[in-house]
């Protein structure tokens, strides 16, 4: 091949199974950063180098390097952790991070603002709590999502175990992590990565497990998806999905969000074999020249679905049965208390944009800590950046409710749209951000709520998602209203999601500032109110009225505008 | 030095240092062909009368004026004397202490020494050899030598003029005869120096009546010299704070514009500068004394208004013990008078006050003239130069920390640092002069490794060092050891150091940020940790530099002691000798303040 392979591939190949020169980089006291190569390798260990973009310019004039710090993302399959673990997570966040915890759209948590010298202590502390960050980021399988709907706890328990097993099965085997951070014995050599090989995957890889009718994990946006087929509380198997993904680049038609294709149905025991097979096909056929086109979705577009399926069946040594019929009815969380089959109760709390912090008026961090101190069940982080207090005995409901209310964790005062919406992190930590998201979305929502109020639709949920760039970390392309950062204070407006994560939206207006955005929504809302069918969702309305054309095949038609 | 003379002004190597050279240039400026020819003959004549230690050693100069300086004051006094002596037809030999071969003492007939006191009562680095020689057993008898000592000191220090006193005693001990009594000048040394000159030259007449006279020479036009008495008006090009807003220390980077023809400086030199006092402070003094700002007063030659005098001529922020004492007289306050009888207590008392505190605590009626007479004239402040002319021909960079402190129920702001970091604006001018620092120089040879130890603003000269070494393509290894409070807030010039490291110019960086880690680590501790490496460098001929506060310097010397013992297997005494020998070889140089 005459086209040069991507530099990242060399970095991986030379890293001696992800060791690189991380030890030296961390020991170098003259800079808060890592060497450029180590900054790539570090991702496989679960952390990213970042710098406070608010301070960049000023520090440059002060002869100071950027204010470097690190973001660490834990591996937490299905987002489940115990109260004891939460107390550790909380303490570490206060002592070694920037004092906040960030629940993510992939059901785990992140610390921001970790100073280099605190990396090792922090990683050791979370590992003492039996939580690691291996493959939290990097070109490997990421945190495995699992439906967190608590109503069917028996089924959930079984499905959740599969999520855990997939996560373990697809974990890198290198000892680098233990060696560097946990003072594990250096490996004598002869190390290998049976599944990944020494260059790992061409790109990140994401897996989710869904339990219909809830699509809270947006299973179709993952590289690999498992849709649980159950008979009541009994798991029969999974419909397997491949080739979903959100990330795109503004105005680059060769990149696009894509919903996963169905491969077919498998019994539970074939789950790991299929997962490994899909990963290995992507390993061998994925694009190692252009990272922009390296995700599985592009591999499948290139190979063609049939060839891909054949390859997977051959490697997994099985044949897919026809997919079973399923129906999804929602992609948001189900808030408040619900009781499961065994008489235990579950409370879904509202954590706006997943940011757990103590702020004037909302002491979320203290609140969750106090709940964790009395709670005996477990916690579940949802793919909508919320937290479920799961498995509460009836007699403790009151106490938990009281704490939650006192610390502003209850959803009841929020509008349905706010409860259905999410935003990514963006500024100041995200190096990719072109516009604000987490820091700005709440105040924008207030203005949108005011609009909805005037149009009399404030009691109705519209799934709105904002990201600071087109990478799509809040999965905005499956929202009824997607706001994609384009530049400071400017967003692309996307319309047409179906509220269940089964339909991509489409670009409706480019580069709007707040005023233009609100005016546009204002007129859309009045049209909607005037012409909607009875309980027709906003996303469905704009499609029916052909305000935006539905996306049939994103590879061809995604970049056509309305 | 020759390297630099070349790099400074595209001239063949010559034995003059930067200042001497530009002075010579200025002196002959505008002379026509004929005049130049005459001048060259004249200079040759002078040369004949002034044998250097190199040639005609048996012949000896009528008068040797030797100076030992840190900040250039002693030098300026010596130069003034040399000028008037020359004007009277003497052929004095003006020489810096570190250029002087102590053994030549035996050949001297008349030695005039101008020496300041540094550190805690120590002679300036440049006089180290001389003192060592005079203290050693091999000192010859110097009967028949006439000498005079002019000391520069500051009575707000505990060991006032100790270096001068010591030198006086040492010469005395050799049997040499004092031509006139030693002068222990205080901060206000200018007037004394003038009197002393005339007195001295009168005495010289007596001991050396028939004097090999040469044609009288007009002293070099003073205006053409930039020294403490003739500051150069430099413009502030740029100022920016280089510690973050949440840093305790407020450190600023300043860039001044200079005329590269008029001003030459070398890495290691400091910049002396004058400043205007804080207008609000002047205001307060006026209102507390109830005096009108426009009241005419006289200070020096030109008459000026009281306000002018207070803001431009007088020392307000460094309260000198003698001023406190004088004020005790004015205020007629019993307690204050009692206190000012005890030198130690007076010094401490003055040390933590500004004149304004005195006025507030001990109010008194005083008229403008008395006030002006009672206050000292402003002392210029020194700042290590943080740039090299090899990189910035016509700029001087400074690294200034704002001195702020709370005392006696008011905020106190340092006079100069306050002026530099808070009051002047870009585009303003200020009077400056280069204070040469021969005791703090890069190695002559470019391939010699150097270790640069600095805490806080003590890192400033090393920026100059590395700029110079970069420009010279010097191959010697460079090691920076820096200490301050916080990595994120006070890592002065971090991006410069990182760039130099990337380039491969800066080979090693060791850091001590005292407030980041729980246990407070300072440079001396870091040095000790890396003692093996340090000792290895020294064994390979590295030069060691230390710049910053006096306390830090002492601590560093301590750990150096320890390192020499631990790494070199020396006992305490041998370790001292080791450090001593480093000093003698100019491989252990210090710049402390
Ligand atoms: C924290 C999180 C957003 C949130 O608000 O929760 C997040 C944050 C970041 N994502 Fe993401 N992504 C997050 C979920 C997603 C999702 C949603 C999902 O996976 O369900 C997507 C879209 C799905 C997909 O992958 O296609 C997503 C697509 C991206 C991309 C685009 C990938 C692509 O194929 O183009 C990037 C950029 C890249 O990988 O080059 C990215 C990169 C980033 C980085 C690490 C920026 C960077 O490259 O340095 C962001 C760190 C910001 C910060 O300061 O924390 N993130 N990112 C989510 C963490 C998930 C987790 O715990 O693992
Ligand atoms: C060779 C040399 C190089 C130098 N290089 C630098 C440099 O690079 N950068 C730099 O910032 N400085 C440097 N200095 C120090 C600088 O010259 C000044 O001394 C310093 O800036 C303070 O001067 P000032 O006029 O601002 O304060 P001043 O007006 O002189 O006030 C200082 C006086 O305030 C009093 N005082 C100080 N602190 C307290 C306190 N906490 N409580 C009570 N009283 C107090 C003391 O009496 C002290 O003498 C250097 C000094 C020397 C000799
Ligand atoms: C760091 C430092 C230490 C000093 N220590 C003393 C001292 O111990 N005793 C003293 O009389 N003067 C001391 N002085 C005052 C100087 O001797 C005085 O400023 C003198 O004018 C400096 O002359 P120079 O510029 O020729 O070195 C000290 C000055 C400095 C900067
Ligand atoms: S979507 Fe873009 S801006 Fe938002 S977190 Fe992801 S990468 Fe950063």
PDB file of C-alpha atoms in Angstrom, chain B residues 55-292:
ATOM      1  CA  UNK B  55      55.452  44.358  31.147  1.00  0.00           C
ATOM      2  CA  UNK B  56      58.146  46.294  33.038  1.00  0.00           C
ATOM      3  CA  UNK B  57      57.310  44.841  36.379  1.00  0.00           C
ATOM      4  CA  UNK B  58      60.169  46.656  38.130  1.00  0.00           C
ATOM      5  CA  UNK B  59      58.727  50.017  37.114  1.00  0.00           C
ATOM      6  CA  UNK B  60      55.641  50.771  39.166  1.00  0.00           C
ATOM      7  CA  UNK B  61      52.765  53.211  38.873  1.00  0.00           C
ATOM      8  CA  UNK B  62      52.555  56.385  40.888  1.00  0.00           C
ATOM      9  CA  UNK B  63      49.195  55.395  42.138  1.00  0.00           C
ATOM     10  CA  UNK B  64      47.098  52.273  41.913  1.00  0.00           C
ATOM     11  CA  UNK B  65      43.379  52.688  42.408  1.00  0.00           C
ATOM     12  CA  UNK B  66      41.898  49.325  43.159  1.00  0.00           C
ATOM     13  CA  UNK B  67      38.166  48.773  43.465  1.00  0.00           C
ATOM     14  CA  UNK B  68      36.052  45.891  44.659  1.00  0.00           C
ATOM     15  CA  UNK B  69      32.432  46.248  43.790  1.00  0.00           C
ATOM     16  CA  UNK B  70      29.250  44.249  43.460  1.00  0.00           C
ATOM     17  CA  UNK B  71      26.797  46.816  42.261  1.00  0.00           C
ATOM     18  CA  UNK B  72      29.177  49.344  40.717  1.00  0.00           C
ATOM     19  CA  UNK B  73      29.168  52.000  43.452  1.00  0.00           C
ATOM     20  CA  UNK B  74      32.737  51.400  44.504  1.00  0.00           C
ATOM     21  CA  UNK B  75      33.714  51.433  40.876  1.00  0.00           C
ATOM     22  CA  UNK B  76      32.071  54.785  40.300  1.00  0.00           C
ATOM     23  CA  UNK B  77      33.901  56.267  43.296  1.00  0.00           C
ATOM     24  CA  UNK B  78      37.191  54.836  42.048  1.00  0.00           C
ATOM     25  CA  UNK B  79      36.621  56.124  38.549  1.00  0.00           C
ATOM     26  CA  UNK B  80      35.789  59.601  39.774  1.00  0.00           C
ATOM     27  CA  UNK B  81      39.041  59.593  41.730  1.00  0.00           C
ATOM     28  CA  UNK B  82      40.989  58.304  38.735  1.00  0.00           C
ATOM     29  CA  UNK B  83      39.569  61.093  36.589  1.00  0.00           C
ATOM     30  CA  UNK B  84      40.498  63.900  38.929  1.00  0.00           C
ATOM     31  CA  UNK B  85      43.891  62.340  39.620  1.00  0.00           C
ATOM     32  CA  UNK B  86      44.541  62.111  35.904  1.00  0.00           C
ATOM     33  CA  UNK B  87      43.328  65.670  35.508  1.00  0.00           C
ATOM     34  CA  UNK B  88      46.025  66.675  37.962  1.00  0.00           C
ATOM     35  CA  UNK B  89      48.581  64.925  35.866  1.00  0.00           C
ATOM     36  CA  UNK B  90      48.904  61.741  37.803  1.00  0.00           C
ATOM     37  CA  UNK B  91      48.946  58.505  35.908  1.00  0.00           C
ATOM     38  CA  UNK B  92      46.830  56.341  38.138  1.00  0.00           C
ATOM     39  CA  UNK B  93      46.307  52.720  37.366  1.00  0.00           C
ATOM     40  CA  UNK B  94      42.621  51.938  37.777  1.00  0.00           C
ATOM     41  CA  UNK B  95      42.012  48.250  38.266  1.00  0.00           C
ATOM     42  CA  UNK B  96      39.264  45.897  39.445  1.00  0.00           C
ATOM     43  CA  UNK B  97      40.206  43.718  42.381  1.00  0.00           C
ATOM     44  CA  UNK B  98      39.767  40.494  40.451  1.00  0.00           C
ATOM     45  CA  UNK B  99      42.140  41.742  37.744  1.00  0.00           C
ATOM     46  CA  UNK B 100      44.801  42.564  40.332  1.00  0.00           C
ATOM     47  CA  UNK B 101      47.681  40.196  41.103  1.00  0.00           C
ATOM     48  CA  UNK B 102      48.045  40.335  44.908  1.00  0.00           C
ATOM     49  CA  UNK B 103      51.770  39.658  44.614  1.00  0.00           C
ATOM     50  CA  UNK B 104      52.143  43.057  42.892  1.00  0.00           C
ATOM     51  CA  UNK B 105      51.379  44.649  46.260  1.00  0.00           C
ATOM     52  CA  UNK B 106      55.059  44.434  47.049  1.00  0.00           C
ATOM     53  CA  UNK B 107      55.795  46.781  44.163  1.00  0.00           C
ATOM     54  CA  UNK B 108      53.183  49.377  44.993  1.00  0.00           C
ATOM     55  CA  UNK B 109      54.105  52.745  46.390  1.00  0.00           C
ATOM     56  CA  UNK B 110      50.629  54.175  46.701  1.00  0.00           C
ATOM     57  CA  UNK B 111      47.549  52.019  46.861  1.00  0.00           C
ATOM     58  CA  UNK B 112      44.051  53.419  47.031  1.00  0.00           C
ATOM     59  CA  UNK B 113      41.353  50.832  47.690  1.00  0.00           C
ATOM     60  CA  UNK B 114      37.660  51.466  47.222  1.00  0.00           C
ATOM     61  CA  UNK B 115      35.651  48.560  48.522  1.00  0.00           C
ATOM     62  CA  UNK B 116      32.071  47.776  49.342  1.00  0.00           C
ATOM     63  CA  UNK B 117      30.707  45.220  51.770  1.00  0.00           C
ATOM     64  CA  UNK B 118      28.403  42.481  50.639  1.00  0.00           C
ATOM     65  CA  UNK B 119      26.557  39.449  51.948  1.00  0.00           C
ATOM     66  CA  UNK B 120      26.716  39.506  55.681  1.00  0.00           C
ATOM     67  CA  UNK B 121      29.757  41.649  56.091  1.00  0.00           C
ATOM     68  CA  UNK B 122      31.757  39.958  53.358  1.00  0.00           C
ATOM     69  CA  UNK B 123      33.975  41.589  50.734  1.00  0.00           C
ATOM     70  CA  UNK B 124      32.674  41.462  47.163  1.00  0.00           C
ATOM     71  CA  UNK B 125      33.530  38.276  45.281  1.00  0.00           C
ATOM     72  CA  UNK B 126      36.112  40.146  43.232  1.00  0.00           C
ATOM     73  CA  UNK B 127      38.214  40.901  46.326  1.00  0.00           C
ATOM     74  CA  UNK B 128      38.304  37.305  47.460  1.00  0.00           C
ATOM     75  CA  UNK B 129      41.816  36.560  46.208  1.00  0.00           C
ATOM     76  CA  UNK B 130      43.226  39.788  47.609  1.00  0.00           C
ATOM     77  CA  UNK B 131      41.866  39.081  51.078  1.00  0.00           C
ATOM     78  CA  UNK B 132      43.034  35.530  50.996  1.00  0.00           C
ATOM     79  CA  UNK B 133      46.535  36.696  50.074  1.00  0.00           C
ATOM     80  CA  UNK B 134      46.630  39.338  52.805  1.00  0.00           C
ATOM     81  CA  UNK B 135      45.461  36.830  55.397  1.00  0.00           C
ATOM     82  CA  UNK B 136      47.862  34.121  54.325  1.00  0.00           C
ATOM     83  CA  UNK B 137      51.256  33.638  55.918  1.00  0.00           C
ATOM     84  CA  UNK B 138      53.032  34.461  52.685  1.00  0.00           C
ATOM     85  CA  UNK B 139      52.042  38.127  52.822  1.00  0.00           C
ATOM     86  CA  UNK B 140      55.217  40.199  52.479  1.00  0.00           C
ATOM     87  CA  UNK B 141      55.974  43.202  54.685  1.00  0.00           C
ATOM     88  CA  UNK B 142      54.749  46.298  52.936  1.00  0.00           C
ATOM     89  CA  UNK B 143      56.667  48.968  54.812  1.00  0.00           C
ATOM     90  CA  UNK B 144      56.890  52.080  52.709  1.00  0.00           C
ATOM     91  CA  UNK B 145      53.566  51.484  51.047  1.00  0.00           C
ATOM     92  CA  UNK B 146      51.129  54.328  51.478  1.00  0.00           C
ATOM     93  CA  UNK B 147      47.499  53.395  51.232  1.00  0.00           C
ATOM     94  CA  UNK B 148      43.987  54.731  51.641  1.00  0.00           C
ATOM     95  CA  UNK B 149      40.728  52.853  51.982  1.00  0.00           C
ATOM     96  CA  UNK B 150      37.305  54.128  51.008  1.00  0.00           C
ATOM     97  CA  UNK B 151      34.570  51.838  52.204  1.00  0.00           C
ATOM     98  CA  UNK B 152      31.058  51.685  50.925  1.00  0.00           C
ATOM     99  CA  UNK B 153      28.446  50.175  53.157  1.00  0.00           C
ATOM    100  CA  UNK B 154      25.048  50.583  54.611  1.00  0.00           C
ATOM    101  CA  UNK B 155      24.599  51.062  58.312  1.00  0.00           C
ATOM    102  CA  UNK B 156      21.253  49.322  58.113  1.00  0.00           C
ATOM    103  CA  UNK B 157      23.267  46.119  57.894  1.00  0.00           C
ATOM    104  CA  UNK B 158      24.683  44.576  60.996  1.00  0.00           C
ATOM    105  CA  UNK B 159      28.311  44.505  59.837  1.00  0.00           C
ATOM    106  CA  UNK B 160      28.688  48.046  58.629  1.00  0.00           C
ATOM    107  CA  UNK B 161      31.584  48.379  56.188  1.00  0.00           C
ATOM    108  CA  UNK B 162      33.215  45.335  57.601  1.00  0.00           C
ATOM    109  CA  UNK B 163      35.094  44.597  54.381  1.00  0.00           C
ATOM    110  CA  UNK B 164      36.695  48.049  54.349  1.00  0.00           C
ATOM    111  CA  UNK B 165      37.563  47.792  58.034  1.00  0.00           C
ATOM    112  CA  UNK B 166      39.096  44.401  57.496  1.00  0.00           C
ATOM    113  CA  UNK B 167      41.140  45.514  54.516  1.00  0.00           C
ATOM    114  CA  UNK B 168      42.353  48.537  56.464  1.00  0.00           C
ATOM    115  CA  UNK B 169      43.448  46.321  59.346  1.00  0.00           C
ATOM    116  CA  UNK B 170      45.153  43.821  57.063  1.00  0.00           C
ATOM    117  CA  UNK B 171      47.179  46.498  55.272  1.00  0.00           C
ATOM    118  CA  UNK B 172      47.988  48.074  58.587  1.00  0.00           C
ATOM    119  CA  UNK B 173      49.322  44.713  59.764  1.00  0.00           C
ATOM    120  CA  UNK B 174      51.755  44.525  56.860  1.00  0.00           C
ATOM    121  CA  UNK B 175      53.413  47.706  58.011  1.00  0.00           C
ATOM    122  CA  UNK B 176      51.899  49.846  55.312  1.00  0.00           C
ATOM    123  CA  UNK B 177      51.064  53.412  56.303  1.00  0.00           C
ATOM    124  CA  UNK B 178      47.617  54.908  55.982  1.00  0.00           C
ATOM    125  CA  UNK B 179      47.766  58.161  54.060  1.00  0.00           C
ATOM    126  CA  UNK B 180      44.543  59.287  55.666  1.00  0.00           C
ATOM    127  CA  UNK B 181      41.869  57.765  57.796  1.00  0.00           C
ATOM    128  CA  UNK B 182      39.598  55.141  56.259  1.00  0.00           C
ATOM    129  CA  UNK B 183      36.216  56.377  55.153  1.00  0.00           C
ATOM    130  CA  UNK B 184      33.212  54.259  56.114  1.00  0.00           C
ATOM    131  CA  UNK B 185      30.671  55.705  53.742  1.00  0.00           C
ATOM    132  CA  UNK B 186      27.022  54.958  54.264  1.00  0.00           C
ATOM    133  CA  UNK B 187      24.350  54.749  51.575  1.00  0.00           C
ATOM    134  CA  UNK B 188      24.721  58.481  50.997  1.00  0.00           C
ATOM    135  CA  UNK B 189      28.341  58.129  49.868  1.00  0.00           C
ATOM    136  CA  UNK B 190      28.434  60.669  47.025  1.00  0.00           C
ATOM    137  CA  UNK B 191      29.265  63.856  49.001  1.00  0.00           C
ATOM    138  CA  UNK B 192      31.810  62.019  51.141  1.00  0.00           C
ATOM    139  CA  UNK B 193      33.511  60.664  48.064  1.00  0.00           C
ATOM    140  CA  UNK B 194      33.919  64.177  46.640  1.00  0.00           C
ATOM    141  CA  UNK B 195      35.528  65.554  49.851  1.00  0.00           C
ATOM    142  CA  UNK B 196      37.724  62.490  50.187  1.00  0.00           C
ATOM    143  CA  UNK B 197      39.090  62.909  46.639  1.00  0.00           C
ATOM    144  CA  UNK B 198      40.422  66.414  47.216  1.00  0.00           C
ATOM    145  CA  UNK B 199      41.730  65.471  50.653  1.00  0.00           C
ATOM    146  CA  UNK B 200      43.433  62.401  49.310  1.00  0.00           C
ATOM    147  CA  UNK B 201      45.066  64.150  46.385  1.00  0.00           C
ATOM    148  CA  UNK B 202      46.368  66.827  48.741  1.00  0.00           C
ATOM    149  CA  UNK B 203      47.977  64.101  50.841  1.00  0.00           C
ATOM    150  CA  UNK B 204      49.377  62.461  47.711  1.00  0.00           C
ATOM    151  CA  UNK B 205      51.045  65.749  46.778  1.00  0.00           C
ATOM    152  CA  UNK B 206      52.868  65.561  50.110  1.00  0.00           C
ATOM    153  CA  UNK B 207      54.224  62.035  49.715  1.00  0.00           C
ATOM    154  CA  UNK B 208      54.945  62.246  45.995  1.00  0.00           C
ATOM    155  CA  UNK B 209      56.155  65.799  45.363  1.00  0.00           C
ATOM    156  CA  UNK B 210      58.116  65.492  42.119  1.00  0.00           C
ATOM    157  CA  UNK B 211      55.638  63.637  40.057  1.00  0.00           C
ATOM    158  CA  UNK B 212      56.261  62.440  36.549  1.00  0.00           C
ATOM    159  CA  UNK B 213      53.763  64.797  35.045  1.00  0.00           C
ATOM    160  CA  UNK B 214      52.120  64.454  31.689  1.00  0.00           C
ATOM    161  CA  UNK B 215      50.028  66.943  29.770  1.00  0.00           C
ATOM    162  CA  UNK B 216      46.888  67.561  31.788  1.00  0.00           C
ATOM    163  CA  UNK B 217      43.920  65.741  30.382  1.00  0.00           C
ATOM    164  CA  UNK B 218      40.326  66.857  30.667  1.00  0.00           C
ATOM    165  CA  UNK B 219      38.461  64.098  32.383  1.00  0.00           C
ATOM    166  CA  UNK B 220      36.392  62.162  29.856  1.00  0.00           C
ATOM    167  CA  UNK B 221      33.172  64.113  29.336  1.00  0.00           C
ATOM    168  CA  UNK B 222      31.072  62.667  32.148  1.00  0.00           C
ATOM    169  CA  UNK B 223      27.813  62.875  30.209  1.00  0.00           C
ATOM    170  CA  UNK B 224      29.142  60.250  27.857  1.00  0.00           C
ATOM    171  CA  UNK B 225      29.403  57.669  30.589  1.00  0.00           C
ATOM    172  CA  UNK B 226      26.431  55.689  31.817  1.00  0.00           C
ATOM    173  CA  UNK B 227      26.863  54.953  35.444  1.00  0.00           C
ATOM    174  CA  UNK B 228      25.062  55.650  38.645  1.00  0.00           C
ATOM    175  CA  UNK B 229      25.901  59.340  38.303  1.00  0.00           C
ATOM    176  CA  UNK B 230      24.934  59.484  34.670  1.00  0.00           C
ATOM    177  CA  UNK B 231      21.965  57.184  34.200  1.00  0.00           C
ATOM    178  CA  UNK B 232      20.712  56.403  30.731  1.00  0.00           C
ATOM    179  CA  UNK B 233      17.073  57.128  29.975  1.00  0.00           C
ATOM    180  CA  UNK B 234      15.608  53.806  28.877  1.00  0.00           C
ATOM    181  CA  UNK B 235      12.065  53.339  27.620  1.00  0.00           C
ATOM    182  CA  UNK B 236       9.773  50.647  28.969  1.00  0.00           C
ATOM    183  CA  UNK B 237       8.802  48.588  25.923  1.00  0.00           C
ATOM    184  CA  UNK B 238       6.740  45.952  27.610  1.00  0.00           C
ATOM    185  CA  UNK B 239       5.645  44.690  30.959  1.00  0.00           C
ATOM    186  CA  UNK B 240       3.643  41.589  31.765  1.00  0.00           C
ATOM    187  CA  UNK B 241       2.907  39.669  34.890  1.00  0.00           C
ATOM    188  CA  UNK B 242       4.380  36.186  34.649  1.00  0.00           C
ATOM    189  CA  UNK B 243       2.969  34.636  37.790  1.00  0.00           C
ATOM    190  CA  UNK B 244      -0.722  33.711  37.713  1.00  0.00           C
ATOM    191  CA  UNK B 245      -3.384  35.829  39.390  1.00  0.00           C
ATOM    192  CA  UNK B 246      -3.665  33.358  42.265  1.00  0.00           C
ATOM    193  CA  UNK B 247       0.085  33.333  42.917  1.00  0.00           C
ATOM    194  CA  UNK B 248       1.295  34.913  46.146  1.00  0.00           C
ATOM    195  CA  UNK B 249       4.315  36.517  44.512  1.00  0.00           C
ATOM    196  CA  UNK B 250       3.563  39.184  41.909  1.00  0.00           C
ATOM    197  CA  UNK B 251       6.398  38.814  39.422  1.00  0.00           C
ATOM    198  CA  UNK B 252       6.600  40.855  36.256  1.00  0.00           C
ATOM    199  CA  UNK B 253       8.693  40.575  33.133  1.00  0.00           C
ATOM    200  CA  UNK B 254       9.910  43.945  31.854  1.00  0.00           C
ATOM    201  CA  UNK B 255      11.582  44.804  28.584  1.00  0.00           C
ATOM    202  CA  UNK B 256      13.451  48.120  28.342  1.00  0.00           C
ATOM    203  CA  UNK B 257      14.662  49.649  25.120  1.00  0.00           C
ATOM    204  CA  UNK B 258      18.256  50.839  25.008  1.00  0.00           C
ATOM    205  CA  UNK B 259      20.669  52.168  22.443  1.00  0.00           C
ATOM    206  CA  UNK B 260      23.009  49.262  21.770  1.00  0.00           C
ATOM    207  CA  UNK B 261      25.785  51.748  20.998  1.00  0.00           C
ATOM    208  CA  UNK B 262      25.499  53.526  24.307  1.00  0.00           C
ATOM    209  CA  UNK B 263      24.808  50.521  26.538  1.00  0.00           C
ATOM    210  CA  UNK B 264      26.678  47.243  26.579  1.00  0.00           C
ATOM    211  CA  UNK B 265      26.032  44.609  29.191  1.00  0.00           C
ATOM    212  CA  UNK B 266      27.014  41.007  29.731  1.00  0.00           C
ATOM    213  CA  UNK B 267      25.113  38.024  31.104  1.00  0.00           C
ATOM    214  CA  UNK B 268      25.462  38.191  34.869  1.00  0.00           C
ATOM    215  CA  UNK B 269      25.348  41.982  34.999  1.00  0.00           C
ATOM    216  CA  UNK B 270      22.622  43.746  36.909  1.00  0.00           C
ATOM    217  CA  UNK B 271      20.793  46.910  35.984  1.00  0.00           C
ATOM    218  CA  UNK B 272      20.814  49.809  38.408  1.00  0.00           C
ATOM    219  CA  UNK B 273      17.810  52.062  38.195  1.00  0.00           C
ATOM    220  CA  UNK B 274      16.164  55.091  39.732  1.00  0.00           C
ATOM    221  CA  UNK B 275      12.457  55.430  40.312  1.00  0.00           C
ATOM    222  CA  UNK B 276       9.702  57.839  41.302  1.00  0.00           C
ATOM    223  CA  UNK B 277       8.106  57.280  44.679  1.00  0.00           C
ATOM    224  CA  UNK B 278       4.425  56.490  44.984  1.00  0.00           C
ATOM    225  CA  UNK B 279       2.476  59.775  44.551  1.00  0.00           C
ATOM    226  CA  UNK B 280      -0.056  58.736  47.193  1.00  0.00           C
ATOM    227  CA  UNK B 281       2.815  58.132  49.615  1.00  0.00           C
ATOM    228  CA  UNK B 282       4.203  61.589  48.845  1.00  0.00           C
ATOM    229  CA  UNK B 283       0.718  63.004  49.321  1.00  0.00           C
ATOM    230  CA  UNK B 284       0.400  61.374  52.737  1.00  0.00           C
ATOM    231  CA  UNK B 285       3.779  62.671  53.854  1.00  0.00           C
ATOM    232  CA  UNK B 286       2.824  66.162  52.772  1.00  0.00           C
ATOM    233  CA  UNK B 287      -0.479  66.031  54.589  1.00  0.00           C
ATOM    234  CA  UNK B 288       1.036  64.479  57.730  1.00  0.00           C
ATOM    235  CA  UNK B 289       3.715  67.167  57.875  1.00  0.00           C
ATOM    236  CA  UNK B 290       1.243  69.810  56.759  1.00  0.00           C
ATOM    237  CA  UNK B 291       3.820  71.059  54.250  1.00  0.00           C
ATOM    238  CA  UNK B 292       2.917  72.401  50.823  1.00  0.00           C
TER     239      UNK B 292
END
